[in-house]
Amino acid sequence: MARFTLPRDLYHGKGALEALKTFKGKKAMVCVGGGSMKKFGFLDKTVNYLKEAGMEVELFEGIEPDPSVDTVMKGAEAMLKFEPDWIVAIGGGSPIDAAKAMWIKYEYPDITFEDMCKVFGIPSLRRKAQFCAISSTSGTATEVTAFSIITDYNKGIKYPIADFEITPDVAIVDPELAETMPKKLVAHTGMDAITHAVEAYVSTAHCNYTDPLALHAIKMIQSDLVDSYNGDMAKRDQMHDAQCLAGMAFSNALLGIVHSMAHKTGAAFADKGAHIIHGAANAMYLPKVIAFNAKNPEAAARYAEIADFMNLGGNSTEEKIKLLIAYLRKMNDDLNIPHCIKNYGADSYPADQGFVPEEVFLERLHDIAVNAIGDACTGSNPRQPSVEEMEKLLKCCYYDSEVDF
């Protein structure tokens, strides 16, 4: 038996934020990140709509990119004091992911972060509060997913929390929020979205309910991402829907080792002055993982189906996969994303020498590989790598070398 879970309600299209006026409750805590939602007026709108619905509203502000365990604990403490019956998270993936984890700790104050990370092991929520997610970026789709990514900075590791319990009750997908994204964020979130869709389509947990969502998301992203990056706001609006469809697919079909590797490399070199931004990591690793997974015949056939759906041409499965890889690499070029860690600059743009020195990468390689194998996303990858194979694959992602194993 399999399960397919989405939010109870999804409000979409311009003006969807007004759905907050219809919420029933007494208290709402609004969780938000930096200043962009305030700067563009969306935070004030959110608060005013909730007040119009008759609620007392409190803010938890300043949730950082790649939210930390410490931030989660502080937010949960604030919720325990305020006692909201609605948790409303607005912004990119970071504030929504953080708020999901806060929600767990709010409902179960004695739970540890380690227990929260047990895959599909969270006890029943909604004893105290319901959850609404309002996305401002077009990539993570955390507004419709059963996932949250939290960083333990003491260990330099990003941990996925995975459980259908943290799928939001309400998702608001209003493209007006996404129109405020800076260009670099459009690129990174867009490549995160296509990675979600591709990994969902080849996942061992894919099914008839997830496949159409994944394929249609891929087709939309192919049509809309680069133009959205170049300032076409109609395409930007389309991308906001496309990433949400990709999220619906992967939340139920799960992901693969592109995400395992991105999770475990993202903060692994923070002491060298930068993070490998999640969407950029996915963009760099996806072509390499496709080449690795394509040694599995079933995965190869499904990658070829994706290439056919994108009308990329090719007369054989092998040729179609090569064309798919080439297309994704060209997208990286069009979006000014580097092809490998070696050339990943501190500002996320291509550089002759990136911020991760070769000797540091090689020194940490084994531990990163072990952590990636243990990531929650590895189990649904179509080809299960050994630690040695993961090390070789990560080297290919560092040097941009061919995957021939």
XYZ file of C-alpha atoms in Angstrom:
405
model
C 0.000 0.000 0.000
C 1.267 3.473 -0.903
C 0.175 6.913 0.267
C -0.391 10.179 -1.606
C -0.734 13.270 0.608
C -1.147 16.951 -0.232
C -2.429 19.992 1.704
C -6.157 20.020 2.377
C -6.448 23.343 0.527
C -4.223 25.031 -2.021
C -5.015 28.612 -3.006
C -3.266 29.749 -6.175
C -3.161 32.653 -8.583
C -2.705 36.369 -8.047
C -4.459 37.593 -4.933
C -4.461 34.143 -3.313
C -2.973 35.650 -0.163
C -6.430 37.022 0.648
C -7.510 33.466 1.552
C -6.066 34.213 5.007
C -9.176 36.323 5.687
C -11.253 33.123 5.790
C -9.202 31.290 8.445
C -10.932 30.300 11.670
C -8.902 30.603 14.850
C -7.892 32.720 17.837
C -4.125 33.180 17.552
C -1.675 33.015 14.649
C 2.083 33.067 14.815
C 3.662 34.284 11.577
C 7.160 32.963 10.889
C 9.265 34.923 8.418
C 12.860 35.290 7.291
C 14.758 38.407 6.292
C 13.350 41.724 5.167
C 12.031 40.994 1.678
C 8.476 40.048 2.707
C 8.324 43.181 4.856
C 9.971 45.359 2.203
C 7.449 44.402 -0.479
C 4.445 44.686 1.830
C 3.475 41.023 1.956
C 4.147 40.605 5.673
C 1.838 43.508 6.526
C -0.839 42.081 4.229
C -0.533 38.689 5.912
C -0.859 40.152 9.404
C -3.772 42.384 8.414
C -5.669 39.546 6.692
C -5.264 37.345 9.783
C -6.461 40.172 12.025
C -9.411 40.662 9.689
C -10.176 36.984 10.328
C -10.390 37.854 14.022
C -7.040 36.551 15.200
C -4.401 37.872 17.539
C -1.097 37.815 15.636
C 2.501 37.527 16.800
C 5.624 37.542 14.601
C 8.709 35.341 14.772
C 11.146 37.140 12.489
C 14.718 36.769 11.295
C 14.795 33.088 10.306
C 18.107 32.729 8.503
C 18.840 31.000 5.181
C 19.647 27.342 5.926
C 17.869 27.552 9.299
C 19.642 26.138 12.324
C 18.614 23.789 15.097
C 19.016 26.741 17.504
C 16.519 28.844 15.528
C 14.031 25.972 15.570
C 14.300 25.667 19.339
C 13.869 29.444 19.845
C 10.814 29.504 17.603
C 9.228 26.575 19.403
C 9.818 28.326 22.733
C 8.057 31.435 21.405
C 5.129 29.283 20.264
C 4.873 27.608 23.665
C 4.524 31.074 25.237
C 2.041 32.475 22.691
C 0.032 29.257 22.130
C -1.103 29.819 18.529
C -3.727 27.637 16.903
C -2.421 28.662 13.464
C 1.224 28.700 12.413
C 1.648 30.740 9.229
C 5.049 30.613 7.526
C 5.758 33.087 4.719
C 8.810 33.413 2.500
C 11.236 31.024 0.869
C 12.006 27.465 1.825
C 13.991 28.458 4.911
C 11.267 30.095 7.059
C 8.718 27.468 6.022
C 11.094 24.579 6.784
C 12.045 26.139 10.113
C 8.404 26.689 11.051
C 7.579 23.049 10.271
C 10.265 21.916 12.703
C 9.117 24.477 15.287
C 5.587 23.092 14.928
C 6.779 19.599 15.895
C 8.619 20.920 18.953
C 5.636 23.116 19.908
C 3.290 20.139 19.881
C 5.798 17.814 21.568
C 8.093 19.940 23.788
C 10.118 16.941 24.977
C 11.015 15.664 21.502
C 14.703 15.878 20.551
C 16.036 17.030 17.206
C 17.398 13.520 16.670
C 13.908 12.074 17.145
C 12.491 14.647 14.719
C 14.905 13.353 12.069
C 13.665 9.753 12.248
C 12.159 9.220 8.805
C 8.356 9.037 8.978
C 8.582 8.710 12.755
C 6.898 11.912 13.966
C 3.827 11.518 16.195
C 0.469 12.984 15.163
C 0.394 16.778 14.946
C -2.543 19.232 14.920
C -3.301 18.749 18.587
C -2.471 22.419 19.147
C -2.194 24.128 15.752
C -2.772 23.953 12.040
C -0.134 25.044 9.545
C -0.285 27.365 6.537
C 2.685 27.835 4.180
C 2.988 30.797 1.808
C 5.822 30.455 -0.688
C 7.709 33.429 -2.092
C 10.271 31.447 -4.110
C 9.771 29.031 -6.973
C 11.805 25.982 -6.084
C 11.598 24.182 -2.757
C 7.805 23.650 -2.901
C 7.936 23.106 0.847
C 4.438 24.593 0.947
C 3.094 21.228 -0.290
C 5.696 18.739 0.929
C 6.305 16.370 3.802
C 9.883 17.603 4.189
C 11.924 20.174 6.082
C 15.681 20.793 5.909
C 17.417 21.972 9.080
C 21.162 22.580 9.493
C 23.233 21.453 12.464
C 26.094 23.948 12.251
C 28.085 22.151 14.937
C 28.331 19.157 12.608
C 28.216 21.077 9.315
C 25.370 18.837 8.111
C 21.894 19.530 6.746
C 19.294 17.078 8.025
C 16.012 16.354 6.230
C 12.946 15.867 8.398
C 10.538 13.639 6.487
C 6.993 12.820 7.558
C 3.533 13.326 6.072
C 2.535 14.891 9.413
C 4.398 18.092 8.465
C 2.625 18.474 5.129
C 0.918 21.867 5.541
C -2.839 22.030 5.985
C -3.055 25.030 3.651
C -0.696 26.147 0.886
C -0.919 29.602 -0.682
C 0.828 29.837 -4.056
C 0.498 33.484 -5.037
C 2.788 34.450 -7.946
C 2.899 38.087 -6.875
C 5.310 37.063 -4.119
C 7.611 35.246 -6.545
C 7.873 38.311 -8.778
C 10.078 39.896 -6.098
C 12.831 37.252 -6.368
C 16.315 38.463 -7.336
C 17.747 36.966 -10.513
C 20.204 34.602 -8.833
C 17.442 33.159 -6.662
C 15.299 32.544 -9.750
C 18.125 30.440 -11.173
C 18.817 28.402 -8.052
C 15.212 27.732 -7.108
C 14.354 26.833 -10.694
C 17.092 24.211 -10.893
C 15.993 22.886 -7.518
C 12.511 22.454 -8.986
C 13.623 20.556 -12.083
C 15.789 18.333 -9.889
C 12.730 17.557 -7.760
C 10.747 16.566 -10.823
C 13.481 14.450 -12.436
C 14.348 12.650 -9.208
C 10.670 12.009 -8.461
C 10.151 10.481 -11.912
C 12.998 7.961 -11.542
C 12.548 7.321 -7.805
C 11.830 3.782 -6.694
C 8.687 5.153 -5.016
C 7.212 6.807 -8.131
C 3.656 5.852 -9.054
C 0.792 6.684 -11.408
C -0.205 9.616 -9.192
C 3.242 11.249 -9.140
C 4.452 10.631 -12.714
C 2.097 13.103 -14.470
C 2.942 15.840 -11.963
C 6.673 15.317 -12.464
C 6.504 15.267 -16.258
C 4.275 18.320 -16.549
C 6.509 20.229 -14.139
C 9.557 19.364 -16.271
C 7.798 20.553 -19.417
C 6.788 23.830 -17.788
C 10.271 24.457 -16.399
C 11.793 23.739 -19.812
C 9.455 26.341 -21.284
C 9.589 28.977 -18.558
C 12.721 28.975 -16.381
C 15.304 30.715 -18.559
C 12.812 33.360 -19.682
C 11.773 33.900 -16.054
C 15.456 34.357 -15.170
C 15.709 36.963 -17.936
C 12.829 38.998 -16.525
C 9.644 37.658 -18.182
C 7.097 38.007 -15.374
C 4.429 35.924 -17.101
C 6.956 33.079 -17.174
C 7.862 33.851 -13.540
C 4.216 33.315 -12.627
C 4.181 30.001 -14.516
C 7.329 28.859 -12.717
C 5.605 29.364 -9.371
C 3.021 26.768 -10.399
C 5.616 24.479 -12.004
C 7.732 24.214 -8.862
C 4.618 23.447 -6.831
C 3.696 20.572 -9.155
C 7.240 19.243 -8.839
C 6.866 19.450 -5.070
C 3.620 17.477 -5.149
C 5.451 14.795 -7.117
C 8.531 14.464 -4.940
C 6.719 14.779 -1.626
C 4.993 11.523 -2.506
C 7.549 9.813 -4.789
C 10.553 10.908 -2.698
C 13.930 11.948 -4.084
C 17.391 10.535 -4.754
C 21.103 11.051 -4.276
C 21.284 14.464 -5.969
C 19.602 15.727 -2.837
C 21.590 13.459 -0.540
C 24.800 14.968 -1.912
C 23.443 18.529 -1.834
C 22.350 18.123 1.793
C 25.725 16.809 2.891
C 27.947 19.222 0.948
C 25.891 22.401 1.490
C 27.350 23.339 4.877
C 30.400 21.048 4.843
C 32.764 23.869 3.868
C 31.151 26.738 5.780
C 34.419 27.313 7.633
C 35.961 28.257 4.271
C 33.679 31.248 3.976
C 30.583 30.146 2.087
C 27.859 27.577 1.596
C 27.117 25.639 -1.556
C 23.605 26.981 -2.125
C 21.136 24.107 -2.333
C 19.681 24.827 -5.778
C 23.123 25.403 -7.267
C 24.366 22.148 -5.738
C 21.453 20.286 -7.315
C 22.166 21.932 -10.665
C 25.818 20.858 -10.573
C 25.177 17.309 -9.376
C 22.075 16.363 -11.408
C 23.870 15.656 -14.727
C 26.443 13.486 -12.910
C 23.809 11.523 -11.015
C 21.824 10.913 -14.209
C 24.939 9.384 -15.766
C 25.478 7.249 -12.651
C 21.855 6.107 -12.305
C 21.560 5.381 -16.035
C 23.622 2.225 -15.464
C 20.359 0.925 -13.980
C 18.190 -0.172 -16.969
C 14.862 0.912 -15.466
C 16.237 4.339 -14.544
C 17.783 4.674 -18.002
C 14.425 3.979 -19.627
C 12.738 6.618 -17.486
C 15.386 9.247 -18.205
C 14.828 8.514 -21.894
C 11.087 9.047 -21.359
C 11.844 12.456 -19.857
C 13.995 13.326 -22.878
C 11.167 12.254 -25.204
C 8.637 14.326 -23.257
C 10.961 17.322 -23.658
C 11.299 16.594 -27.415
C 15.091 16.470 -27.201
C 15.485 13.901 -29.995
C 17.801 10.890 -30.045
C 17.400 7.425 -31.545
C 18.501 5.240 -28.645
C 18.136 5.304 -24.882
C 21.811 6.148 -24.505
C 21.607 9.002 -26.992
C 18.471 10.411 -25.328
C 20.165 10.395 -21.921
C 23.205 12.201 -23.342
C 20.908 14.839 -24.835
C 19.103 15.239 -21.499
C 22.419 15.736 -19.685
C 23.586 18.217 -22.323
C 20.304 20.141 -22.028
C 20.629 20.449 -18.253
C 24.241 21.593 -18.530
C 23.173 24.222 -21.068
C 20.525 25.417 -18.597
C 23.280 25.862 -16.010
C 25.208 27.970 -18.510
C 22.130 30.053 -19.319
C 21.529 30.616 -15.593
C 25.174 31.421 -14.778
C 25.585 28.383 -12.509
C 28.964 26.583 -12.439
C 29.302 22.929 -13.451
C 31.359 21.728 -10.519
C 32.448 22.460 -6.955
C 35.985 23.336 -8.074
C 34.596 26.299 -10.031
C 31.902 27.287 -7.508
C 32.815 30.794 -6.359
C 31.992 32.239 -2.963
C 29.188 34.289 -4.551
C 27.809 31.107 -6.238
C 28.921 32.230 -9.691
C 31.452 30.379 -11.865
C 35.071 31.069 -10.922
C 38.431 29.751 -12.092
C 39.075 28.725 -8.496
C 36.090 28.207 -6.224
C 35.972 28.658 -2.466
C 36.532 24.938 -1.695
C 40.265 24.098 -1.968
C 41.046 20.725 -3.515
C 42.978 19.488 -0.478
C 40.108 20.393 1.854
C 37.597 18.632 -0.383
C 39.686 15.461 -0.538
C 40.302 15.531 3.198
C 36.566 15.632 3.938
C 35.436 13.454 1.035
C 35.062 10.167 2.906
C 32.967 11.629 5.712
C 30.737 13.488 3.235
C 30.230 10.272 1.257
C 29.284 8.324 4.392
C 26.846 11.050 5.421
C 25.316 11.178 1.933
C 24.769 7.417 1.935
C 22.940 7.803 5.246
C 20.747 10.667 4.027
C 16.979 10.096 3.995
C 16.855 10.634 0.209
C 19.292 7.826 -0.678
C 16.906 4.946 -0.069
C 14.608 5.851 -2.991
C 17.426 6.408 -5.506
C 17.184 3.886 -8.376
C 20.817 2.795 -7.991
C 22.226 2.270 -4.521
C 25.857 3.459 -4.363
C 28.533 2.056 -2.116
C 30.629 4.497 -0.080
C 33.434 4.029 -2.607
C 31.076 4.815 -5.512
C 29.728 7.856 -3.674
C 33.290 9.118 -3.197
C 33.969 8.668 -6.913
C 30.719 10.429 -7.803
C 31.514 13.347 -5.513
C 34.941 13.629 -7.141
C 33.224 13.872 -10.527
C 31.113 16.672 -9.062
C 34.233 18.430 -7.822
C 36.319 18.182 -10.999
C 33.476 18.030 -13.593
C 34.826 14.699 -14.840
C 32.939 11.976 -16.686
C 30.946 9.353 -14.743
C 32.059 6.012 -16.200
C 31.216 3.589 -13.389
